[in-house]
């Protein structure tokens, strides 16, 4: 059974009296111990999915789904208290910008200690529990690669760098011993060295503790080596989903192909000084999305049928939504 | 931190010298003889006048005149009241604590009412609870303090007969003047029923403190509400929510502190309003404070008392403002630079 199972998730946001479909029938599954990449360009709704999963949606957003379950529990129809417990114990979210996701007026040590669920703190008296919390905090900081634990614990968020901050966010996610870490673009704006360290850290956690990871990013290069499977999102629609190696080798959807082609390292046959292929145009704003397949206007293979939303088709583990997929010409 | 404190001290000294200059100018701007306005002594005796002119250095060059005035102020020789003939320093020592006392009670009430109400309104933003708190605070804030004071007297003293009309404590209690703060003096006094005196004193101070405190509470509630709404929309609050922390923890550990930090300097500006209101209310409730004292001085054209009263009140306001700013600097971890020290 998949850990997180989302089927046909639709999110409507009211805007100037109309409802805008920010997410249109998105499907996403994360299995236990898997690293799943969620890829798409900026504005494709990746972060919105994270918000919906974490349950921090504003009250006027309308979330509907055929299925949105966590370990068999329906996330859309459980009590707020139970949802809170799940978020506290089983799902951990690492946000994009660590420096705004940390309280500026509280020392980092205290913030990490606060994230440790009470059930994980043993000790009869409060000083024993406090010592326990401190011990857990220090060991977790070591695990995420921070050696100067005292210095970090005693600083305020504005005194640390983004790289350290992202490690701290990871440490805060880890202290609850979650089953899944949802990392919302944790490497944004980082230089390659720090980025590699963070990615290695996530991979290591996945291997040693079998934590599932949902890695949300637009950086294909960074995740291609670590993810097992990938879901590609375009403008609030799931485009293609499947095993990483299949998607890389034989993408069926034109958008996935464009995405992979635009990353030069995946191409061996690129001759000297050729222009990198890229889709023309840019992702449409949510206020005026095209009908049918939202890639339509930008798609090189688009035909008349594309004004209808393609239904997802499935070949083994590989799902795609396209009327005219690559490699599978109609006869 | 040391540099910050020194900078504040310098600022304090400079502002104070400007005020002293102004108070000296007042003595010349008031009608009558500047020497009489400075010393408070009215006399025709040439010898006495010569002695006073010597003492206040009134005919020397302006710098020497000013320095001499400063040194007299520092020595506590502030001249005497033209009307009563009392030493002004002693008069001030009597009335200033009463005003400070009233301001403290009012500030206490303002914080105890304003902050919780503001938090509730902020958490329940844009609901009926929020709107009613908001409306109440606007009504309270726009009511002139002397009018609400009079209304309090009319309703609670005359009609309901719940609270005494005037004064700090019943005249039946003989409390010797020691610190000037009547609640402390009660515990220092001998041979009285301390508990009865204490209750009587509390009973007396309810109405005046409420009248002053509610105005500031209304202002504070609005500031806190805005700030709480702002903080609740911050990413670190959604992050804390997504971490599954209970709302109580989120509120007390993250929202409260972060929303009160920006409110503190704004509340410090309210101190001035608070003291001004306290001085007005003193007159209504015959509270023996500096407001009452100054009003009497105006009626009796006691210019030396007015000069000193103005100086003392403004010194009080400056010290409190600087103190609040310093406190804010100590609490807020983000403020560290020396360069933006200001009043």
Short mmCIF file of N, CA and C in Angstrom, two decimals, chain A residues 203-293:
data_model
loop_
_atom_site.label_atom_id
_atom_site.label_comp_id
_atom_site.label_asym_id
_atom_site.label_seq_id
_atom_site.Cartn_x
_atom_site.Cartn_y
_atom_site.Cartn_z
N UNK A 203 19.54 11.41 0.76
CA UNK A 203 19.70 10.04 0.28
C UNK A 203 20.13 9.13 1.43
N UNK A 204 21.05 9.62 2.25
CA UNK A 204 21.55 8.81 3.35
C UNK A 204 20.41 8.48 4.32
N UNK A 205 19.59 9.48 4.62
CA UNK A 205 18.46 9.26 5.53
C UNK A 205 17.52 8.22 4.94
N UNK A 206 17.32 8.32 3.62
CA UNK A 206 16.42 7.39 2.96
C UNK A 206 16.96 5.97 3.06
N UNK A 207 18.27 5.84 2.91
CA UNK A 207 18.86 4.50 2.94
C UNK A 207 18.90 3.96 4.36
N UNK A 208 19.40 4.80 5.32
CA UNK A 208 19.62 4.27 6.66
C UNK A 208 18.32 4.15 7.47
N UNK A 209 17.40 5.04 7.27
CA UNK A 209 16.20 4.98 8.10
C UNK A 209 14.95 4.62 7.31
N UNK A 210 15.15 4.37 6.03
CA UNK A 210 14.05 4.10 5.10
C UNK A 210 12.92 5.12 5.21
N UNK A 211 13.32 6.40 5.28
CA UNK A 211 12.35 7.48 5.26
C UNK A 211 11.99 7.73 3.80
N UNK A 212 10.72 7.83 3.52
CA UNK A 212 10.31 8.19 2.17
C UNK A 212 10.55 9.68 1.98
N UNK A 213 10.90 10.06 0.77
CA UNK A 213 11.16 11.48 0.51
C UNK A 213 10.35 11.91 -0.70
N UNK A 214 9.61 12.99 -0.53
CA UNK A 214 8.96 13.61 -1.70
C UNK A 214 9.76 14.87 -1.97
N UNK A 215 10.51 14.82 -3.06
CA UNK A 215 11.44 15.91 -3.32
C UNK A 215 10.86 16.82 -4.39
N UNK A 216 10.51 18.03 -4.00
CA UNK A 216 9.88 18.96 -4.92
C UNK A 216 10.94 19.91 -5.42
N UNK A 217 11.12 19.95 -6.74
CA UNK A 217 12.16 20.83 -7.25
C UNK A 217 11.95 21.07 -8.73
N UNK A 218 12.65 22.07 -9.28
CA UNK A 218 12.65 22.18 -10.73
C UNK A 218 14.03 21.84 -11.27
N UNK A 219 14.88 21.41 -10.37
CA UNK A 219 16.26 21.16 -10.73
C UNK A 219 16.44 19.68 -11.07
N UNK A 220 16.23 19.35 -12.37
CA UNK A 220 16.28 17.96 -12.78
C UNK A 220 17.63 17.33 -12.52
N UNK A 221 18.69 18.10 -12.80
CA UNK A 221 20.04 17.57 -12.66
C UNK A 221 20.27 17.08 -11.24
N UNK A 222 19.79 17.88 -10.28
CA UNK A 222 20.06 17.55 -8.88
C UNK A 222 19.39 16.26 -8.47
N UNK A 223 18.18 16.03 -8.95
CA UNK A 223 17.45 14.89 -8.40
C UNK A 223 17.52 13.65 -9.26
N UNK A 224 18.00 13.81 -10.50
CA UNK A 224 18.00 12.65 -11.40
C UNK A 224 18.78 11.49 -10.81
N UNK A 225 19.85 11.81 -10.08
CA UNK A 225 20.69 10.72 -9.57
C UNK A 225 20.12 10.11 -8.31
N UNK A 226 19.32 10.85 -7.56
CA UNK A 226 18.90 10.30 -6.28
C UNK A 226 17.47 9.73 -6.29
N UNK A 227 16.59 10.24 -7.15
CA UNK A 227 15.20 9.82 -7.05
C UNK A 227 14.98 8.46 -7.70
N UNK A 228 14.05 7.68 -7.14
CA UNK A 228 13.67 6.41 -7.74
C UNK A 228 12.61 6.63 -8.80
N UNK A 229 11.70 7.57 -8.49
CA UNK A 229 10.60 7.76 -9.42
C UNK A 229 10.30 9.25 -9.50
N UNK A 230 9.54 9.60 -10.53
CA UNK A 230 9.36 11.02 -10.76
C UNK A 230 7.94 11.29 -11.23
N UNK A 231 7.39 12.43 -10.78
CA UNK A 231 6.11 12.90 -11.28
C UNK A 231 6.36 14.27 -11.89
N UNK A 232 5.91 14.44 -13.13
CA UNK A 232 6.12 15.73 -13.79
C UNK A 232 4.81 16.48 -13.79
N UNK A 233 4.90 17.76 -13.40
CA UNK A 233 3.72 18.58 -13.25
C UNK A 233 3.83 19.72 -14.25
N UNK A 234 2.72 20.03 -14.93
CA UNK A 234 2.75 21.24 -15.75
C UNK A 234 1.47 22.02 -15.49
N UNK A 235 1.61 23.22 -14.99
CA UNK A 235 0.49 24.13 -14.81
C UNK A 235 -0.68 23.47 -14.08
N UNK A 236 -0.38 22.77 -13.00
CA UNK A 236 -1.43 22.19 -12.20
C UNK A 236 -2.00 20.88 -12.73
N UNK A 237 -1.39 20.30 -13.76
CA UNK A 237 -1.84 19.00 -14.27
C UNK A 237 -0.69 18.01 -14.19
N UNK A 238 -0.98 16.78 -13.78
CA UNK A 238 0.10 15.78 -13.83
C UNK A 238 0.26 15.36 -15.28
N UNK A 239 1.49 15.39 -15.72
CA UNK A 239 1.78 15.15 -17.12
C UNK A 239 2.24 13.72 -17.33
N UNK A 240 3.16 13.33 -16.49
CA UNK A 240 3.72 11.99 -16.63
C UNK A 240 4.29 11.56 -15.29
N UNK A 241 4.23 10.28 -15.05
CA UNK A 241 4.69 9.80 -13.77
C UNK A 241 5.20 8.39 -13.94
N UNK A 242 6.32 8.09 -13.31
CA UNK A 242 6.83 6.74 -13.45
C UNK A 242 8.22 6.62 -12.88
N UNK A 243 8.84 5.48 -13.16
CA UNK A 243 10.21 5.25 -12.66
C UNK A 243 11.16 6.24 -13.31
N UNK A 244 12.09 6.69 -12.53
CA UNK A 244 13.03 7.69 -13.00
C UNK A 244 13.75 7.23 -14.26
N UNK A 245 14.22 5.97 -14.24
CA UNK A 245 15.06 5.55 -15.37
C UNK A 245 14.23 5.42 -16.64
N UNK A 246 12.99 4.99 -16.51
CA UNK A 246 12.13 4.91 -17.70
C UNK A 246 11.86 6.30 -18.27
N UNK A 247 11.55 7.22 -17.37
CA UNK A 247 11.24 8.56 -17.82
C UNK A 247 12.43 9.21 -18.51
N UNK A 248 13.58 8.92 -17.96
CA UNK A 248 14.79 9.53 -18.51
C UNK A 248 15.10 8.95 -19.89
N UNK A 249 14.91 7.63 -19.99
CA UNK A 249 15.29 6.96 -21.23
C UNK A 249 14.24 7.18 -22.32
N UNK A 250 12.99 6.99 -21.95
CA UNK A 250 11.94 7.07 -22.98
C UNK A 250 10.77 7.88 -22.46
N UNK A 251 10.89 9.20 -22.43
CA UNK A 251 9.75 9.99 -21.98
C UNK A 251 8.63 9.89 -23.01
N UNK A 252 7.42 9.74 -22.54
CA UNK A 252 6.29 9.59 -23.47
C UNK A 252 5.61 10.93 -23.73
N UNK A 253 5.69 11.83 -22.78
CA UNK A 253 4.99 13.10 -22.92
C UNK A 253 5.93 14.15 -23.50
N UNK A 254 5.47 14.94 -24.46
CA UNK A 254 6.36 15.96 -25.06
C UNK A 254 6.95 16.91 -24.03
N UNK A 255 6.18 17.20 -22.96
CA UNK A 255 6.70 18.15 -21.97
C UNK A 255 7.87 17.55 -21.21
N UNK A 256 7.74 16.27 -20.81
CA UNK A 256 8.83 15.61 -20.11
C UNK A 256 10.07 15.60 -20.98
N UNK A 257 9.84 15.33 -22.28
CA UNK A 257 10.97 15.28 -23.19
C UNK A 257 11.66 16.65 -23.26
N UNK A 258 10.85 17.70 -23.37
CA UNK A 258 11.43 19.04 -23.43
C UNK A 258 12.20 19.36 -22.16
N UNK A 259 11.64 18.93 -21.03
CA UNK A 259 12.29 19.19 -19.74
C UNK A 259 13.64 18.49 -19.67
N UNK A 260 13.65 17.22 -20.12
CA UNK A 260 14.90 16.45 -20.05
C UNK A 260 15.90 16.96 -21.07
N UNK A 261 15.39 17.33 -22.26
CA UNK A 261 16.31 17.82 -23.28
C UNK A 261 16.96 19.14 -22.89
N UNK A 262 16.25 19.91 -22.11
CA UNK A 262 16.81 21.22 -21.78
C UNK A 262 17.93 21.11 -20.76
N UNK A 263 18.11 19.93 -20.17
CA UNK A 263 19.23 19.74 -19.26
C UNK A 263 20.35 19.06 -20.03
N UNK A 264 21.40 19.75 -20.40
CA UNK A 264 22.39 19.24 -21.35
C UNK A 264 23.09 17.96 -20.91
N UNK A 265 23.21 17.75 -19.61
CA UNK A 265 24.01 16.61 -19.18
C UNK A 265 23.38 15.28 -19.54
N UNK A 266 22.08 15.27 -19.86
CA UNK A 266 21.44 14.01 -20.19
C UNK A 266 21.69 13.62 -21.64
N UNK A 267 22.26 14.53 -22.42
CA UNK A 267 22.41 14.27 -23.84
C UNK A 267 23.86 13.97 -24.16
N UNK A 268 24.07 12.85 -24.82
CA UNK A 268 25.43 12.53 -25.22
C UNK A 268 25.66 12.90 -26.69
N UNK A 269 24.56 13.01 -27.43
CA UNK A 269 24.70 13.22 -28.87
C UNK A 269 24.69 14.68 -29.24
N UNK A 270 24.87 15.55 -28.27
CA UNK A 270 24.80 16.97 -28.55
C UNK A 270 26.09 17.41 -29.24
N UNK A 271 25.97 17.96 -30.44
CA UNK A 271 27.20 18.36 -31.13
C UNK A 271 27.59 19.77 -30.68
N UNK A 272 28.81 20.13 -31.08
CA UNK A 272 29.40 21.38 -30.63
C UNK A 272 28.55 22.59 -31.03
N UNK A 273 28.31 23.48 -30.11
CA UNK A 273 27.63 24.76 -30.37
C UNK A 273 26.19 24.62 -30.88
N UNK A 274 25.53 23.53 -30.59
CA UNK A 274 24.11 23.49 -30.95
C UNK A 274 23.32 24.23 -29.87
N UNK A 275 22.22 24.83 -30.29
CA UNK A 275 21.37 25.50 -29.31
C UNK A 275 20.66 24.45 -28.48
N UNK A 276 20.49 24.72 -27.20
CA UNK A 276 19.76 23.79 -26.36
C UNK A 276 18.29 23.85 -26.73
N UNK A 277 17.67 22.73 -26.90
CA UNK A 277 16.25 22.77 -27.22
C UNK A 277 15.45 23.23 -26.00
N UNK A 278 14.47 24.06 -26.23
CA UNK A 278 13.59 24.48 -25.14
C UNK A 278 12.23 24.78 -25.74
N UNK A 279 11.18 24.56 -24.96
CA UNK A 279 9.85 24.90 -25.44
C UNK A 279 9.74 26.42 -25.51
N UNK A 280 9.12 26.91 -26.59
CA UNK A 280 8.95 28.36 -26.66
C UNK A 280 7.80 28.78 -25.74
N UNK A 281 7.78 30.04 -25.42
CA UNK A 281 6.71 30.56 -24.56
C UNK A 281 6.97 30.27 -23.11
N UNK A 282 6.02 30.65 -22.27
CA UNK A 282 6.20 30.40 -20.85
C UNK A 282 4.89 29.85 -20.28
N UNK A 283 4.99 29.41 -19.05
CA UNK A 283 3.85 28.77 -18.39
C UNK A 283 2.73 29.81 -18.22
N UNK A 284 1.48 29.47 -18.58
CA UNK A 284 0.42 30.48 -18.48
C UNK A 284 0.08 30.82 -17.02
N UNK A 285 -0.41 32.04 -16.82
CA UNK A 285 -0.83 32.43 -15.48
C UNK A 285 -2.10 31.68 -15.12
N UNK A 286 -2.34 31.49 -13.83
CA UNK A 286 -3.48 30.68 -13.40
C UNK A 286 -4.81 31.32 -13.78
N UNK A 287 -4.81 32.65 -13.98
CA UNK A 287 -6.07 33.33 -14.28
C UNK A 287 -6.61 32.95 -15.66
N UNK A 288 -5.72 32.66 -16.61
CA UNK A 288 -6.20 32.28 -17.93
C UNK A 288 -5.45 31.08 -18.48
N UNK A 289 -5.78 29.93 -17.96
CA UNK A 289 -5.15 28.71 -18.45
C UNK A 289 -5.93 28.22 -19.67
N UNK A 290 -5.22 27.60 -20.63
CA UNK A 290 -5.92 27.06 -21.79
C UNK A 290 -6.81 25.89 -21.40
N UNK A 291 -7.87 25.66 -22.19
CA UNK A 291 -8.72 24.51 -21.90
C UNK A 291 -8.04 23.25 -22.41
N UNK A 292 -8.54 22.12 -21.93
CA UNK A 292 -7.98 20.84 -22.35
C UNK A 292 -6.61 20.63 -21.75
N UNK A 293 -5.72 20.05 -22.53
CA UNK A 293 -4.35 19.86 -22.06
C UNK A 293 -3.71 21.24 -21.97
#
